[in-house]
Structure formats: structure tokens, C-alpha cells
Coordinates of C-alpha atoms and ligand atoms in Angstrom, one line a residue:
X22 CA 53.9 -113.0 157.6
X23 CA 57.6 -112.0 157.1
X24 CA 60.5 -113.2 155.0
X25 CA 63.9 -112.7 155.3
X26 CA 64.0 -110.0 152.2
X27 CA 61.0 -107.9 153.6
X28 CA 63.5 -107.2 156.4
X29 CA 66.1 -106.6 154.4
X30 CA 64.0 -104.1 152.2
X31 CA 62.5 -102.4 155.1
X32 CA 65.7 -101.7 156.6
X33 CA 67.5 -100.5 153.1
X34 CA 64.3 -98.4 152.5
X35 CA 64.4 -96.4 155.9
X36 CA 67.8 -95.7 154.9
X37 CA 68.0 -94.8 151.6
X38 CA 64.6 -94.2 150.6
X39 CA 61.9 -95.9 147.9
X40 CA 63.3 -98.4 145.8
X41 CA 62.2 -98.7 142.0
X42 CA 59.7 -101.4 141.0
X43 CA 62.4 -102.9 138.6
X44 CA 64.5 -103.1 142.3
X45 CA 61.9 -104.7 143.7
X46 CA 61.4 -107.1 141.2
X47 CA 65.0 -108.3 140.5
X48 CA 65.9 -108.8 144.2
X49 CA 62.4 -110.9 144.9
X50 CA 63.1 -112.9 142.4
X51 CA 67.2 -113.1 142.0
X52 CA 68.7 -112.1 145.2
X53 CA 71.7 -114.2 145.7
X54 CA 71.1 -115.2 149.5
X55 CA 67.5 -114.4 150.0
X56 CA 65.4 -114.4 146.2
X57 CA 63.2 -116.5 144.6
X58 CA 64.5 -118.5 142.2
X59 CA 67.8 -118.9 144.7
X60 CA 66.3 -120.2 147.3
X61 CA 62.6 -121.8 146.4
X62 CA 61.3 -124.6 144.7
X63 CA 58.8 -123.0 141.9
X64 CA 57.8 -125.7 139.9
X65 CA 55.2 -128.4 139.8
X66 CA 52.6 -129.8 142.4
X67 CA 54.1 -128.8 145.3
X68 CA 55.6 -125.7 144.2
X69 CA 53.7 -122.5 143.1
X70 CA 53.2 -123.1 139.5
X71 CA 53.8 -125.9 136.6
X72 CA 55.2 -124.2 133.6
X73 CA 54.4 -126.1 130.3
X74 CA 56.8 -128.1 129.8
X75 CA 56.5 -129.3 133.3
X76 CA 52.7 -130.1 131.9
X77 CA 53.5 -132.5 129.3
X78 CA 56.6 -133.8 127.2
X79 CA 54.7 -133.0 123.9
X80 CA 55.8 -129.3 124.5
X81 CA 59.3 -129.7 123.8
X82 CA 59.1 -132.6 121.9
X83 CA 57.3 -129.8 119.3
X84 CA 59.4 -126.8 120.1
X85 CA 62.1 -129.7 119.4
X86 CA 60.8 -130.4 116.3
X87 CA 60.6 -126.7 115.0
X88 CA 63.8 -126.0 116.1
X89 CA 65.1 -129.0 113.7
X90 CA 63.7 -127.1 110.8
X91 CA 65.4 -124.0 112.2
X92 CA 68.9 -125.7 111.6
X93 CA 67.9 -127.3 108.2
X94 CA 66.8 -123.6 107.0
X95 CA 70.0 -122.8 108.1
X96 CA 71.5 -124.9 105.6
X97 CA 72.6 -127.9 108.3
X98 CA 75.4 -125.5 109.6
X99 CA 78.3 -127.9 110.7
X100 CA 78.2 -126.1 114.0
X101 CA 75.2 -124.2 116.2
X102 CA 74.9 -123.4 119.4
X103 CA 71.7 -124.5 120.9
X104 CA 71.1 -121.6 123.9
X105 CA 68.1 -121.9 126.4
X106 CA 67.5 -119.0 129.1
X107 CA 65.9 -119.5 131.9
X108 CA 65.8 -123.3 131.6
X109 CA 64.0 -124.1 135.4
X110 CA 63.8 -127.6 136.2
X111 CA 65.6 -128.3 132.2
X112 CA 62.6 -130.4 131.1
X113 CA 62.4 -128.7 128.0
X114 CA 65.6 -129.4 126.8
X115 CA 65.5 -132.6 127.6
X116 CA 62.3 -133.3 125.5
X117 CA 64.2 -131.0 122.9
X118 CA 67.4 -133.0 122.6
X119 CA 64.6 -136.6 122.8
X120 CA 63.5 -134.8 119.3
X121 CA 66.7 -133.2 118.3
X122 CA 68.4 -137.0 118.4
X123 CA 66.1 -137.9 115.4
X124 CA 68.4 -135.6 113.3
X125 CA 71.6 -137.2 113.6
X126 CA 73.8 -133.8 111.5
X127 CA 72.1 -131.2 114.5
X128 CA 73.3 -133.6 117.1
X129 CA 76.5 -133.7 116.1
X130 CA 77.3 -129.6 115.4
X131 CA 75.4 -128.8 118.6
X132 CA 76.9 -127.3 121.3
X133 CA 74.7 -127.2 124.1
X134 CA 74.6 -123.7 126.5
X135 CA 72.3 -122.8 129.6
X136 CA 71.9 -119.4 130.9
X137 CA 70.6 -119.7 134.1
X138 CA 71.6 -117.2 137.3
X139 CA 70.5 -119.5 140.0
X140 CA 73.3 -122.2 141.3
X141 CA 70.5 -124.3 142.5
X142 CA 68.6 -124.5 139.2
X143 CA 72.1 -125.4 137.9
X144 CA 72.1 -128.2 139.8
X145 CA 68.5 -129.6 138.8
X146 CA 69.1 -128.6 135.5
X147 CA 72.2 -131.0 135.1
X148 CA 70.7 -133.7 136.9
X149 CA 67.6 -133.6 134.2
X150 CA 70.1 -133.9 131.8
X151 CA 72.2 -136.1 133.0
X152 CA 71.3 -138.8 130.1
X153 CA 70.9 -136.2 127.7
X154 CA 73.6 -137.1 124.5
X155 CA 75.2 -133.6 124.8
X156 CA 76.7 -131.7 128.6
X157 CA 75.1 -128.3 129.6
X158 CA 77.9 -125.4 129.6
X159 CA 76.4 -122.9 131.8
X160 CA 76.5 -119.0 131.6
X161 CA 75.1 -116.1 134.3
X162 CA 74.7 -113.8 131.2
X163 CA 74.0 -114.6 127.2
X164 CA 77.2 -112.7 126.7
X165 CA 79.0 -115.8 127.9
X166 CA 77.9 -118.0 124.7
X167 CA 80.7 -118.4 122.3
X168 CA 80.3 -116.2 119.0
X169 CA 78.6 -118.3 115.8
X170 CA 75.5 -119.5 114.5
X171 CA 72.9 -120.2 117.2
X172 CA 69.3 -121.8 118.1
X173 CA 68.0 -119.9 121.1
X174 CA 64.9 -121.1 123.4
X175 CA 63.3 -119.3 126.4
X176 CA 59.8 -120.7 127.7
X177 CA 58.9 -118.2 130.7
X178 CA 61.9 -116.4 130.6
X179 CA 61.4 -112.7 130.0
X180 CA 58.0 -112.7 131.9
X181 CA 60.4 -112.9 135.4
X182 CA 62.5 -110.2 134.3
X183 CA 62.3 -106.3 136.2
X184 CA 60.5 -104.4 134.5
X185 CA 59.1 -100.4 135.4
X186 CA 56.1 -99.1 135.9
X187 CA 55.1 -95.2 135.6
X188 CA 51.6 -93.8 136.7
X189 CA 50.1 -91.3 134.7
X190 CA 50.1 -87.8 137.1
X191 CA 48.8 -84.2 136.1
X192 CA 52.6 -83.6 135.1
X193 CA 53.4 -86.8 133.0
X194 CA 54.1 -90.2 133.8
X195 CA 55.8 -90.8 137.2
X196 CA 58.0 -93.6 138.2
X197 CA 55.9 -95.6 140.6
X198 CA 58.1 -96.7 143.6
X199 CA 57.6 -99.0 147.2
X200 CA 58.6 -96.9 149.8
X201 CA 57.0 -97.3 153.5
X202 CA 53.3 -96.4 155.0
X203 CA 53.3 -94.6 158.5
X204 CA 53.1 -98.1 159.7
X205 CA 56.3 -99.1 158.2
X206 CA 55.0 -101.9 155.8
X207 CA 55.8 -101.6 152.4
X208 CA 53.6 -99.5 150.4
X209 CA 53.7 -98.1 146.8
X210 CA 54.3 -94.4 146.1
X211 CA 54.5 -91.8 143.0
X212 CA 58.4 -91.2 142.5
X213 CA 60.3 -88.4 141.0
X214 CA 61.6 -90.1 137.8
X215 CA 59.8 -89.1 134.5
X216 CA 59.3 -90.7 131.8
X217 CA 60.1 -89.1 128.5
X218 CA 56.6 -88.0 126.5
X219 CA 58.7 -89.5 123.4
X220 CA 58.8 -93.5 124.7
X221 CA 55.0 -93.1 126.0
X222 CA 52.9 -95.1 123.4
X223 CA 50.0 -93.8 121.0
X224 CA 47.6 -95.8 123.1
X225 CA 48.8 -94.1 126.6
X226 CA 48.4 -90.6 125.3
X227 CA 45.2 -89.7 126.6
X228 CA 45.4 -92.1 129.5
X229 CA 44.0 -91.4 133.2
X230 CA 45.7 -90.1 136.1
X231 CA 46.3 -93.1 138.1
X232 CA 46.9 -95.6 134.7
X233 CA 50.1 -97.8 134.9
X234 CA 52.1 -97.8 132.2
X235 CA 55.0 -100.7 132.0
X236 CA 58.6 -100.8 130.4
X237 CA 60.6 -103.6 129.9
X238 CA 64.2 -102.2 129.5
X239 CA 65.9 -105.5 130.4
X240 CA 64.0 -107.5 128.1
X241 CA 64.2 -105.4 125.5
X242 CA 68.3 -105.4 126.0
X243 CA 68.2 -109.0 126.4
X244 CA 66.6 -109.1 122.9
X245 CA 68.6 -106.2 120.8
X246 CA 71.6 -108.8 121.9
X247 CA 70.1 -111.6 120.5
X248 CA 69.2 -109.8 117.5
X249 CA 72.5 -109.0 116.9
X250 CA 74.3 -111.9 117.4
X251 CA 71.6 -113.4 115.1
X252 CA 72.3 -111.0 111.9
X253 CA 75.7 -111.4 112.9
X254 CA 76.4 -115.0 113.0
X255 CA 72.8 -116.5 111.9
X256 CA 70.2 -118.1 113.6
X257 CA 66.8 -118.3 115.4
X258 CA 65.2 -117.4 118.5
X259 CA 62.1 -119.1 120.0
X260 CA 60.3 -117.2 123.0
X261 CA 57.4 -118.3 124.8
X262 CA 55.4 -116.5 127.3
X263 CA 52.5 -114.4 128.4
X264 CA 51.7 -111.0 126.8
X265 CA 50.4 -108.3 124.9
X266 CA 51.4 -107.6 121.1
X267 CA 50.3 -104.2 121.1
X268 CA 52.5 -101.5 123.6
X269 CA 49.1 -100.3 125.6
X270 CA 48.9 -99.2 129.4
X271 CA 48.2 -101.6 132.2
X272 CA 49.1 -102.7 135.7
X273 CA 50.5 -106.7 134.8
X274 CA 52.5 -107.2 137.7
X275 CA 51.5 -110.2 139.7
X276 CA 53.0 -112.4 142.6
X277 CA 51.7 -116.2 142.6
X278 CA 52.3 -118.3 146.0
X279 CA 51.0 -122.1 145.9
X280 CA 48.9 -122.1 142.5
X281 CA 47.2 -119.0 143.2
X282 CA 47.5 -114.7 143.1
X283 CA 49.5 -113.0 146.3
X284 CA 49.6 -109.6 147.0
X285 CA 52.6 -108.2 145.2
X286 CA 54.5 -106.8 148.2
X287 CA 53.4 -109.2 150.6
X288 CA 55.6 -112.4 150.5
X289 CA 59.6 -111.0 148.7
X290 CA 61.7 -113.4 147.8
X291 CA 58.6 -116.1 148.9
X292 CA 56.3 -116.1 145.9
X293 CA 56.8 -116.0 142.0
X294 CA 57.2 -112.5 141.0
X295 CA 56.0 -111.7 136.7
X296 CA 54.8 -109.8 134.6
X297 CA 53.5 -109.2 130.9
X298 CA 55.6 -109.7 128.4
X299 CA 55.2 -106.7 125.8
X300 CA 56.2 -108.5 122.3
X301 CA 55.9 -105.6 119.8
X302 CA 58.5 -104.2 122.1
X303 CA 60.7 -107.2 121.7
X304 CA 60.2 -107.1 118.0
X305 CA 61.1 -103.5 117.7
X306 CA 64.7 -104.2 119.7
X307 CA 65.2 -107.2 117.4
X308 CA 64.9 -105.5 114.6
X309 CA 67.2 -102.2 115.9
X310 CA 69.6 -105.2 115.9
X311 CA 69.5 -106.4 112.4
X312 CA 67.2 -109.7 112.7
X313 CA 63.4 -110.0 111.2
X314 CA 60.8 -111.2 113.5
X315 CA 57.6 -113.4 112.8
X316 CA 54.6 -112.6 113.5
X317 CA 53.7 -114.5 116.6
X318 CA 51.0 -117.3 117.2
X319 CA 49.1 -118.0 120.2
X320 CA 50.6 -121.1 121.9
X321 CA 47.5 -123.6 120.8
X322 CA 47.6 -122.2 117.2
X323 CA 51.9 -123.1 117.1
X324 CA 51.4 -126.3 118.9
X325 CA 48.8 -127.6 116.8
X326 CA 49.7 -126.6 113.8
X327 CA 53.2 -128.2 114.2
X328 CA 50.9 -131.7 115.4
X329 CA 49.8 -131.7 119.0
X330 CA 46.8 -133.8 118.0
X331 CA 48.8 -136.3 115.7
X332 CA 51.8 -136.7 118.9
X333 CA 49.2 -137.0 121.6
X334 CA 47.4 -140.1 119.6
X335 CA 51.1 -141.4 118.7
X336 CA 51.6 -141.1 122.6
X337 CA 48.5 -142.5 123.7
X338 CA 48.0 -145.4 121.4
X339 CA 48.3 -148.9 123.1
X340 CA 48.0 -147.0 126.6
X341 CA 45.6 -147.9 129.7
X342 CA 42.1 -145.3 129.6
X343 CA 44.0 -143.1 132.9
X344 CA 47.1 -142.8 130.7
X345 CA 45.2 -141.7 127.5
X346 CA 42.9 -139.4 129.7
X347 CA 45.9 -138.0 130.9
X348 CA 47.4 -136.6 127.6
X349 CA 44.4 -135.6 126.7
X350 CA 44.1 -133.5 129.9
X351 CA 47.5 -132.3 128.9
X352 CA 46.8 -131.2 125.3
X353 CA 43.4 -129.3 126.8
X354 CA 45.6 -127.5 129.0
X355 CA 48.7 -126.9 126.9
X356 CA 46.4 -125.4 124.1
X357 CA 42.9 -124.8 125.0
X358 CA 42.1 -121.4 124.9
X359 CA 40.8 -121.0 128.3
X360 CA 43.8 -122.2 129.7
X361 CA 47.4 -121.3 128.6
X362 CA 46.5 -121.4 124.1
X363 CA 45.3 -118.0 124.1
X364 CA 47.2 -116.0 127.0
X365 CA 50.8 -117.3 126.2
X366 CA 52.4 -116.4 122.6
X367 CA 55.0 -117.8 120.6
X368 CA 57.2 -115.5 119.1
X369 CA 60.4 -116.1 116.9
X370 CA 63.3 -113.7 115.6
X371 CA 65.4 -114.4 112.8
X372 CA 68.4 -113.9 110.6
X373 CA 66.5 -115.1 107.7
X374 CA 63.9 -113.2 105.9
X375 CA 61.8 -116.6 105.3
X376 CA 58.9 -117.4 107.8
X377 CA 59.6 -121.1 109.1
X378 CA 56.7 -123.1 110.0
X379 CA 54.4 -122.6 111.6
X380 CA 55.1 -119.1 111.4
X381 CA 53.7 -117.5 108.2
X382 CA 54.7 -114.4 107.7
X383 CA 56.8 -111.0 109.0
X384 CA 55.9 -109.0 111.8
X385 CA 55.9 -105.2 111.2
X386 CA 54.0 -104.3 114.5
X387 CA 54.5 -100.5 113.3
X388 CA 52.5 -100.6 109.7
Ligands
SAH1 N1 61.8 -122.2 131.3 C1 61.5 -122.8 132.5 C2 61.5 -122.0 133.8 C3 60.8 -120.6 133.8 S1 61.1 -119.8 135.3 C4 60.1 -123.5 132.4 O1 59.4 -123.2 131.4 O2 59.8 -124.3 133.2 C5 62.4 -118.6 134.9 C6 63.7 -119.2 134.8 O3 64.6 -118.1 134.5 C7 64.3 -119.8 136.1 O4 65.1 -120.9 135.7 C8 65.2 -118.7 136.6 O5 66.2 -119.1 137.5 C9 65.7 -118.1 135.4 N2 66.1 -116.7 135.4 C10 65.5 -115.6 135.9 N3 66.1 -114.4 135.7 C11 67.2 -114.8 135.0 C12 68.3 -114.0 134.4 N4 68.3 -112.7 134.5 N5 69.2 -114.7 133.7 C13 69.2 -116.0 133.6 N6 68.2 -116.8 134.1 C14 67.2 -116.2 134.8

């Protein structure tokens, strides 16, 4: 099995030597002639995984509905603008704006901005959107979002970001690279990059040789930035994805191809590349930046506590048995905690000190 990035890699690492995993990662997945997200179709049935959205419209119909408190505990600001990264198919903010239209004064000061880095999402992202009351501006980097008060969702987002990795060694933690085997397959390898004793966590002192230990820096960047446009400007962030809240070692990194695991190095560019989102990291850039962050919920306890039950009756009432057995499927898997209410987290930054609902209360990951 080949693709045409695994050549590609091969060649470039017999000629320049091991690449970084955070290489690795960010030309898999973002390559502009050969990566994944350029080139393949990720999402739903046919593709290699459904995200939640793509599960059921109840997802953004609630993160819509949370984000409309956001902008009254704003103070109804006569102009926002409402940012998703990473939007995939644009489901989300589709069901978002549905819900957002029940609040005529949001409508009306929203401004609506995708960041999104692959021209063929683009594409499927305006087409979801194509009856949606506000048009998509669209922006390769965050930076590209006009200055001023803003409402920012990313479902899935900073999981697909590069991240490193460092193995612990009898000298300190090493970067861990993919160089090539005497075969010439890609194979992973112990670099000469160390990382510095001060940014390895209290839980990885005593750690191993031979534990992973990962680092997000482009997350974390990503983050700071929003942060700081947040204090700035004002505003709230929503992220969604699947983590740890506590900085502890681990290997994460995982490649999915058709709805199930692939060996990492096997498939570039042909399978879903992620990993781990580390959230007390997140909440340590946001706060470097100026903006508080919540403590996060696990994605069953924010969904129904903001009234998954109460919209999947409203939903279901008056429909055929299939139909009703279908939302309930969709609520089991959206929330249940064997399936994606315990493993993904919902996390929110803010310029405001007070917790909106269903958040309850500050996140000092530290104390
Ligand atoms: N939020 C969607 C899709 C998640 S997949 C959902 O829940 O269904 C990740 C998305 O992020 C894709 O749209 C991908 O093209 C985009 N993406 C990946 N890296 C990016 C980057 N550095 N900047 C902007 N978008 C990126």
C-alpha cells in the first residue's frame, strides 16, 4: 500500500534526513497537493469518520443556543463576529445560524467568518450554507478576521493540528522523529532535539525511558491568539474535542481509515491523522493572553444540561417509530458516556469573569 505522500516523504527523508512528528502530521493532513483534508472526503458513512455534528442537528442547534447567551452576556453588542475553525462539511454552522435566527439583534450584528485551509472544504462549506441568512467570508489563518468583538466555535479542530512528541531517554526527553528502517519504510527514531527539563510536567518527572510525552505548540498559539483578541475586543470561545485536562505523558497519536484505527505511518495523506487535545494547556495560553477560562464539561454533561432530552422529544414528537428511534440513537451517541459524552470535552474561554451556562465556574488547572 502506497500513496502519493509516502513517496514524497521517502524521497525528502533520504535526502535531508528524519522529519519531526509535527512535520509529519501537518503534511498528512494539510499538504496542498497531496494531504488529507485537500484531497479526501473525511466525513460521514462513506468517509472515515462522522464528527458530531454530522451525527445529529441537535448538536449545533445547542451549541447555537449557548452561543446566543454568549452575545446577550455580552450586552447584545451591535456588532460580533461569529468565527468557526475548522468548519468540515459546515453542518454546524448551519444548525447554529437555524438557532441563531431565533434572536433577531445577533442576526443582524453578525458577521459571519470561516477559517478553513482546504479549498475543497471551502467549497462544501458554502454549498451547506448556501440558504443560510448570512455569506461565509473565508480566512487561511484567524489572523485574517477583522478586529472587534467575537463568538468563536471549533468542534474537532485543534485535535488535527501537529503536535510533538519527546521520548523519555537516559539523558532527558528526546524529540521522537520518522526517519527510514534498512528497508526504507518509514520508521520512528529517537532525535537530537531536547526538550527543556523546565516545560516537562510534574507528572512526567519520574517517567520511563521509552514514555511519550506530547506538546501542542500550535494549539496553544492558536489559543494565546484568541485569548488576546478576546480581552482585547470581548468575546467567547467554544472548543470541542477529545482530551486530557491534566498535562500527563502518553502516546495519543492515532490515524483512522474507514471507521476504524490505521497504523500511523502507514497510509500519509490517506487516513485521518489526530491526536489528544491537552486542555489545561489551552487554558494556561488563554490566560497568558488576558481571557478567563471555564472549567470544562464533558460533552453529555454540556449537552444535556443545555436540553438534549427536552429538543430530542420536541424533534421527535408527531414522528414515525424509525424517525423517533433515530434521534434517540443520536442522543445515545452524542452523549452517552461509552460513546463520544465522556471522551470529548467542552471547553470555553472568555473576556468575562462570569461563567455562562452551562459552565459553572473558573478553571484554575494550576491551584
Ligand atoms: N468541525 C468539523 C470538522 C472537523 S475536521 C466537524 O466537526 O465536522 C478538521 C477541520 O479543520 C477540517 O475542516 C480541516 O480542513 C480544518 N483544518 C485543519 N487544519 C487547519 C488549520 N491549520 N487551519 C484551518 N483549518 C484547518
Amino acid at each position: 500500500m502506497t500513496t502519493p505522500l509516502l513517496e514524497r516523504l521517502k524521497a525528502q527523508i533520504s535526502v535531508s534526513g528524519p522529519i519531526t512528528v509535527a512535520e509529519y502530521m501537518a503534511a498528512c493532513l494539510g499538504d496542498r497537493a497531496h494531504g488529507y483534508y485537500t484531497t479526501a472526503e473525511p466525513f460521514g458513512v462513506k468517509g472515515d469518520f462522522i464528527t458530531a455534528p454530522e451525527v445529529s442537528q441537535m448538536f449545533g442547534e445547542l451549541i447555537g443556543a449557548f452561543l446566543v447567551t454568549a452575545f446577550q452576556d455580552l450586552g447584545d453588542p451591535q456588532s460580533v463576529s461569529l468565527v468557526e475553525l475548522g468548519p468540515g462539511r459546515g453542518t454546524l454552522m448551519a444548525d447554529i445560524l437555524r438557532m441563531a435566527r431565533l434572536r433577531p439583534a445577533l442576526i443582524n450584528a453578525v458577521e459571519l467568518h470561516l477559517v478553513e485551509t482546504s479549498p475543497r472544504l471551502r467549497e462544501v462549506q458554502k454549498n451547506t450554507l448556501k440558504k443560510a441568512p448570512l455569506m461565509p467570508t473565508f480566512h487561511d489563518r484567524l489572523a485574517g478576521v477583522p478586529d472587534g468583538p467575537v463568538l468563536i466555535v471549533a468542534n474537532e479542530f485543534f485535535d488535527a493540528l501537529p503536535i510533538h512528541q519527546f521520548v523519555k531517554t537516559h539523558d532527558g526527553w528526546h524529540e521522537r522523529v520518522i526517519g527510514l528502517d534498512d528497508a526504507g519504510e518509514l520508521a520512528f527514531g529517537v532525535g537530537t532535539a531536547r526538550l527543556d527539563e523546565k516545560d516537562v510536567p510534574k507528572t512526567a518527572r519520574n517517567a520511563a525511558p521509552g514514555t511519550i510525552l506530547e506538546t501542542q505548540p500550535a494549539a496553544n498559539a492558536i489559543c494565546e491568539e484568541i485569548g488576546a483578541r478576546l480581552s482585547a475586543y470581548g468575546g467567547v470561545a467554544l472548543f470541542i474535542d477529545y482530551g486530557y485536562l491534566r498535562s500527563a505523558p502518553g502516546d495519543t497519536l492515532q490515524a483512522v481509515h474507514g471507521h476504524a484505527y490505521d497504523p500511523v505511518l502507514a497510509r500519509p495523506g490517506g487516513a485521518d491523522l489526530t491526536a489528544h487535545v491537552n486542555f489545561e494547556a489551552l487554558a494556561h495560553a488563554a490566560k497568558r493572553a488576558g481571557a478567563v477560562a471555564f472549567a470544562p464539561l464533558t460533552q453529555g454533561d454540556f449537552l444535556l444540561k443545555l436540553g438534549l432530552l427536552e429538543r430530542a422529544g420536541a424533534l421527535g414528537s408527531g414522528k414515525s417509530p424509525a424517525v423517533q428511534d433515530d434521534i434517540r440513537a443520536a442522543v445515545e451517541r452524542l452523549a452517552g458516556p461509552e460513546r463520544m459524552g465522556e471522551l470529548f470535552k467542552v471547553f470555553a474561554i472568555s473576556s468575562h469573569r462570569t461563567p455562562i451556562s452551562p459552565f459553572d465556574r473558573l478553571w484554575h488547572p494550576d491551584q
